CSV table of C-alpha atoms in Angstrom, one decimal:
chain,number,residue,atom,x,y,z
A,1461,UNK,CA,112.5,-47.0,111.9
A,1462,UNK,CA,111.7,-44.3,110.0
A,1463,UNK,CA,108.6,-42.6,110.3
A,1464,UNK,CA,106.8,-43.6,106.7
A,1465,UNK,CA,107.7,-47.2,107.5
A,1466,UNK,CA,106.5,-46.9,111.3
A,1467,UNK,CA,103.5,-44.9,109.8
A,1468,UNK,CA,103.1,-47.9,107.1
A,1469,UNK,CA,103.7,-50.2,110.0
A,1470,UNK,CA,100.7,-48.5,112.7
A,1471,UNK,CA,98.4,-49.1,109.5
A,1472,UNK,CA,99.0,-52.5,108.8
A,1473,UNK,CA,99.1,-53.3,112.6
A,1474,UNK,CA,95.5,-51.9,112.2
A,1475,UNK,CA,94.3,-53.6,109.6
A,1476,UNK,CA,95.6,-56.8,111.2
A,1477,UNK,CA,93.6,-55.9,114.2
A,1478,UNK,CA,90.6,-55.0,112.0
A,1479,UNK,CA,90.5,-58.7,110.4
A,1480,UNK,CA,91.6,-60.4,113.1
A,1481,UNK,CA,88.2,-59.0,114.9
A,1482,UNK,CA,86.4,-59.8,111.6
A,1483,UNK,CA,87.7,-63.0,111.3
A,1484,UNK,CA,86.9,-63.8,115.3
A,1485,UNK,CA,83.2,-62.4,114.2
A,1486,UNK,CA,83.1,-64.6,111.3
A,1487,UNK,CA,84.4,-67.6,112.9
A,1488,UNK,CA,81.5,-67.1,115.6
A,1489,UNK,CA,78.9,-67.5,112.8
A,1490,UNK,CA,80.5,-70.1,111.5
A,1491,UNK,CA,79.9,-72.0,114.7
A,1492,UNK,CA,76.9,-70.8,115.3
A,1493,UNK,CA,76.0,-72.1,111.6
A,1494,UNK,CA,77.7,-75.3,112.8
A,1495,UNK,CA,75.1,-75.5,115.9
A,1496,UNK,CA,72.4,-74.8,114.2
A,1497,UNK,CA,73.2,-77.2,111.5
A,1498,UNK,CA,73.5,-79.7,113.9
A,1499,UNK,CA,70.5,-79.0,115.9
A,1500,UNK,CA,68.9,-79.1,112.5
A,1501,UNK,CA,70.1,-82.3,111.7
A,1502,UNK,CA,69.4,-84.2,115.0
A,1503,UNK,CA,65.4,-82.6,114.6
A,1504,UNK,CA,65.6,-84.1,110.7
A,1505,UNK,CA,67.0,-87.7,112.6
A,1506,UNK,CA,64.7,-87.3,115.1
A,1507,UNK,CA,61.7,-86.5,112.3
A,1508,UNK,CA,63.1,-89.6,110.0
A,1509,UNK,CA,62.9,-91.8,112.6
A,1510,UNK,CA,59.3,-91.1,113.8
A,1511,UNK,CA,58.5,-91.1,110.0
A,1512,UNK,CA,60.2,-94.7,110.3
A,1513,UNK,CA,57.9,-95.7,113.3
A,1514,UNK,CA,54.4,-94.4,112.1
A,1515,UNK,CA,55.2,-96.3,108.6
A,1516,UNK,CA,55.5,-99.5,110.7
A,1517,UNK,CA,52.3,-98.9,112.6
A,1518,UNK,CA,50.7,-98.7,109.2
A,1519,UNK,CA,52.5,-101.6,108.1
A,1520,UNK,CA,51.2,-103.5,111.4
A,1521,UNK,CA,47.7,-101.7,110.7
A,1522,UNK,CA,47.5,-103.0,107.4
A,1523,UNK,CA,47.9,-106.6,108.5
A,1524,UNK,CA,45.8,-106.3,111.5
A,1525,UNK,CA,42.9,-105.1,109.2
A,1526,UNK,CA,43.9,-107.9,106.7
A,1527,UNK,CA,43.8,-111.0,109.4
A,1528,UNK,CA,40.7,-108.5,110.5
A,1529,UNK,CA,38.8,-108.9,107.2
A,1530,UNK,CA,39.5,-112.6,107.0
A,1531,UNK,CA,38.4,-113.2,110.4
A,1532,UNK,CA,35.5,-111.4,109.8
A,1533,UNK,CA,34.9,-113.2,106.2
A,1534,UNK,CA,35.2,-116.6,108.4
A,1535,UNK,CA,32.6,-115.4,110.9
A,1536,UNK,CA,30.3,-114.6,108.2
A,1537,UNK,CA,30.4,-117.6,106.6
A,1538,UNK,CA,30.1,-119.4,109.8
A,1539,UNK,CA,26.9,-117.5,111.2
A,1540,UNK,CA,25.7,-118.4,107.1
A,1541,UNK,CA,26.3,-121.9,107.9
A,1542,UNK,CA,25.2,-121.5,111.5
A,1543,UNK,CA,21.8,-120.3,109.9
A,1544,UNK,CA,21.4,-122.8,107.6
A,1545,UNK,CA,21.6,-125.5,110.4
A,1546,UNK,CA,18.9,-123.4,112.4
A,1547,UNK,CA,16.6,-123.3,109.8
A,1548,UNK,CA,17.1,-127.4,109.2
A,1549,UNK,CA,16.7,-127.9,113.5
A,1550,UNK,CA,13.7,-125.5,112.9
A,1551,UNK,CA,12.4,-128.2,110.1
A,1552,UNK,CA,13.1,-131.2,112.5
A,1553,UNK,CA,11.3,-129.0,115.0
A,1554,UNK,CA,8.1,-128.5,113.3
A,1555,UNK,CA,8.4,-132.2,111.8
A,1556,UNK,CA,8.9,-133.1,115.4
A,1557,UNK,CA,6.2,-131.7,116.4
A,1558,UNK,CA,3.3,-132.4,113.8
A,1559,UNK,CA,4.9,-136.2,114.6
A,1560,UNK,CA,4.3,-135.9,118.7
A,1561,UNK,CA,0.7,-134.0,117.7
A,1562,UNK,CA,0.2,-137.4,115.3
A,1563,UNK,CA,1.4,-139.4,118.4
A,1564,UNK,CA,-0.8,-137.4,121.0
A,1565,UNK,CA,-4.0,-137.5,118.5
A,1566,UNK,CA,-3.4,-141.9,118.0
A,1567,UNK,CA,-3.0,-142.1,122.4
A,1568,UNK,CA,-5.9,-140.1,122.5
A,1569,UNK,CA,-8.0,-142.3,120.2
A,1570,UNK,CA,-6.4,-145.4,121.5
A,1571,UNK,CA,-7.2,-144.1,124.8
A,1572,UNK,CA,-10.6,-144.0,123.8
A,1573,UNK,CA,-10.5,-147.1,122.2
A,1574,UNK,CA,-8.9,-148.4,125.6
A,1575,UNK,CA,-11.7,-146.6,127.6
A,1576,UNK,CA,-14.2,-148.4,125.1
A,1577,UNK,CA,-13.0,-151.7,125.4
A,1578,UNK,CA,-12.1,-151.2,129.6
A,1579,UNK,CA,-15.9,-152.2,129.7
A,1580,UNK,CA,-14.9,-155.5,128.1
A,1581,UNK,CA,-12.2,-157.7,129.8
A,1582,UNK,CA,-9.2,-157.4,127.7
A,1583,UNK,CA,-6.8,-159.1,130.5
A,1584,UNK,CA,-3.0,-158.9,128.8
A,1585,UNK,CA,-3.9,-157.6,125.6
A,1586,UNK,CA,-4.8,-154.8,126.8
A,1587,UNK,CA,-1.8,-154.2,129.0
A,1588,UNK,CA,0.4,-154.4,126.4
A,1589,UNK,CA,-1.6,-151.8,124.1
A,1590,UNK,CA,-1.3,-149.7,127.2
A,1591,UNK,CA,2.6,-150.1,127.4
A,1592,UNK,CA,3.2,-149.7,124.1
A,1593,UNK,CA,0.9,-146.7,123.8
A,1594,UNK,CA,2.9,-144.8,127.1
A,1595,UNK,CA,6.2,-146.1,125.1
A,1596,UNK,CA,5.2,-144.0,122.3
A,1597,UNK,CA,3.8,-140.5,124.0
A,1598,UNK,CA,7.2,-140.7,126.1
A,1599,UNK,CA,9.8,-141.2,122.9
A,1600,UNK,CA,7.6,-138.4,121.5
A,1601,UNK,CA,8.0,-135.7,124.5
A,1602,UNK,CA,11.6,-137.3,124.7
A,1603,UNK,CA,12.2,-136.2,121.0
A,1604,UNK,CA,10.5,-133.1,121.0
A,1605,UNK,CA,12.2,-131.6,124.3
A,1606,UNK,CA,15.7,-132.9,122.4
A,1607,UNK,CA,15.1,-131.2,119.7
A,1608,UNK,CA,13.9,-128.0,121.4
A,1609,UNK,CA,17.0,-128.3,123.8
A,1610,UNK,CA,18.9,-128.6,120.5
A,1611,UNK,CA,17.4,-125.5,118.9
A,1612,UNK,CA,18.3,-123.5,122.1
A,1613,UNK,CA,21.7,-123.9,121.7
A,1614,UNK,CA,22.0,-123.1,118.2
A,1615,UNK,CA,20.3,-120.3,119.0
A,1616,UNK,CA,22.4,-119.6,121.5
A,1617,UNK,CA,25.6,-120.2,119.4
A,1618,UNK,CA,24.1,-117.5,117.2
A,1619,UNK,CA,23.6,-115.3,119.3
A,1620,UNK,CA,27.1,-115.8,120.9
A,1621,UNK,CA,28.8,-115.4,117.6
A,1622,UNK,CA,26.7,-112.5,116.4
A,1623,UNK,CA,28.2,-110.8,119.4
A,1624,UNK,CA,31.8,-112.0,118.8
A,1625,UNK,CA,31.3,-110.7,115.2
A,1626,UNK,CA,30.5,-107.3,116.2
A,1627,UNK,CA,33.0,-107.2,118.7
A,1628,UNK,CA,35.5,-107.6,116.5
């Protein structure tokens, strides 16, 4: 070969070397852009799908606090309802009462009538006003520690609610 041609030759030869080493360099960035690309990617996977789970928690949250508000909305009602029948018991209470005071105030008098006329021989008669008087004093107490044993455990159901409302 002729010297121009080798000459020609040694300077291609060189420039083949010099992109060969540029295309090695560029081909290392483009993997490095292709790991970095795919690192990128799996984060914006990994990102979507925690997106994906905290939007079902809300989703879940959002029906929890929906069965939440209509438990609570029950509850209320309830304890309204609960209330009213307290206040009625406290009614039949009090009723219950001024009755069994009625009851205690006729014994007493018919226990003074009874002391009044012991003096006198009554014979069966006055058994039988005596029966019939400790007849009524014991259906009284009878009723009135019902009643009170009644209004306990309203109060008590209440109170047990109240706390299972505020619980929830």
């Amino acid at each position: 070969m002729s010297s121009p041609m080798k000459r020609q030759y040694q300077d291609l030869l060189e420039e083949v070397e010099i992109i060969n080493n540029e295309v090695t360099v560029v081909r290392k960035q483009l993997w490095e852009a292709q790991d970095q690309l795919k690192e990128k990617e799996e984060k914006i996977r990994t990102l979507e799908n925690h997106v994906n789970e905290l939007l079902e928690c809300r989703e879940r949250d959002e029906e929890n606090v929906k069965m939440l508000k209509e438990a609570n909305t029950t509850l209320v009602e309830e304890e309204a309802k609960l209330r009213e029948a307290m206040d009625m018991m406290k009614q039949v209470l009090t009723r219950s009462e001024l009755k069994a005071k009625e009851d205690q105030e006729t014994i007493s008098r018919l226990e003074e009538e009874r002391s009044l006329l012991s003096r006198k021989p009554l014979g069966v008669r006055f058994k039988q006003d005596e029966d019939a008087m400790e007849h009524i004093r014991h259906a009284s107490e009878e009723q009135v520690r019902r009643l009170k044993l009644m209004l306990h455990h309203a109060e008590k159901e209440i109170e047990m609610r109240k706390h299972k409302h505020y619980v929830a």
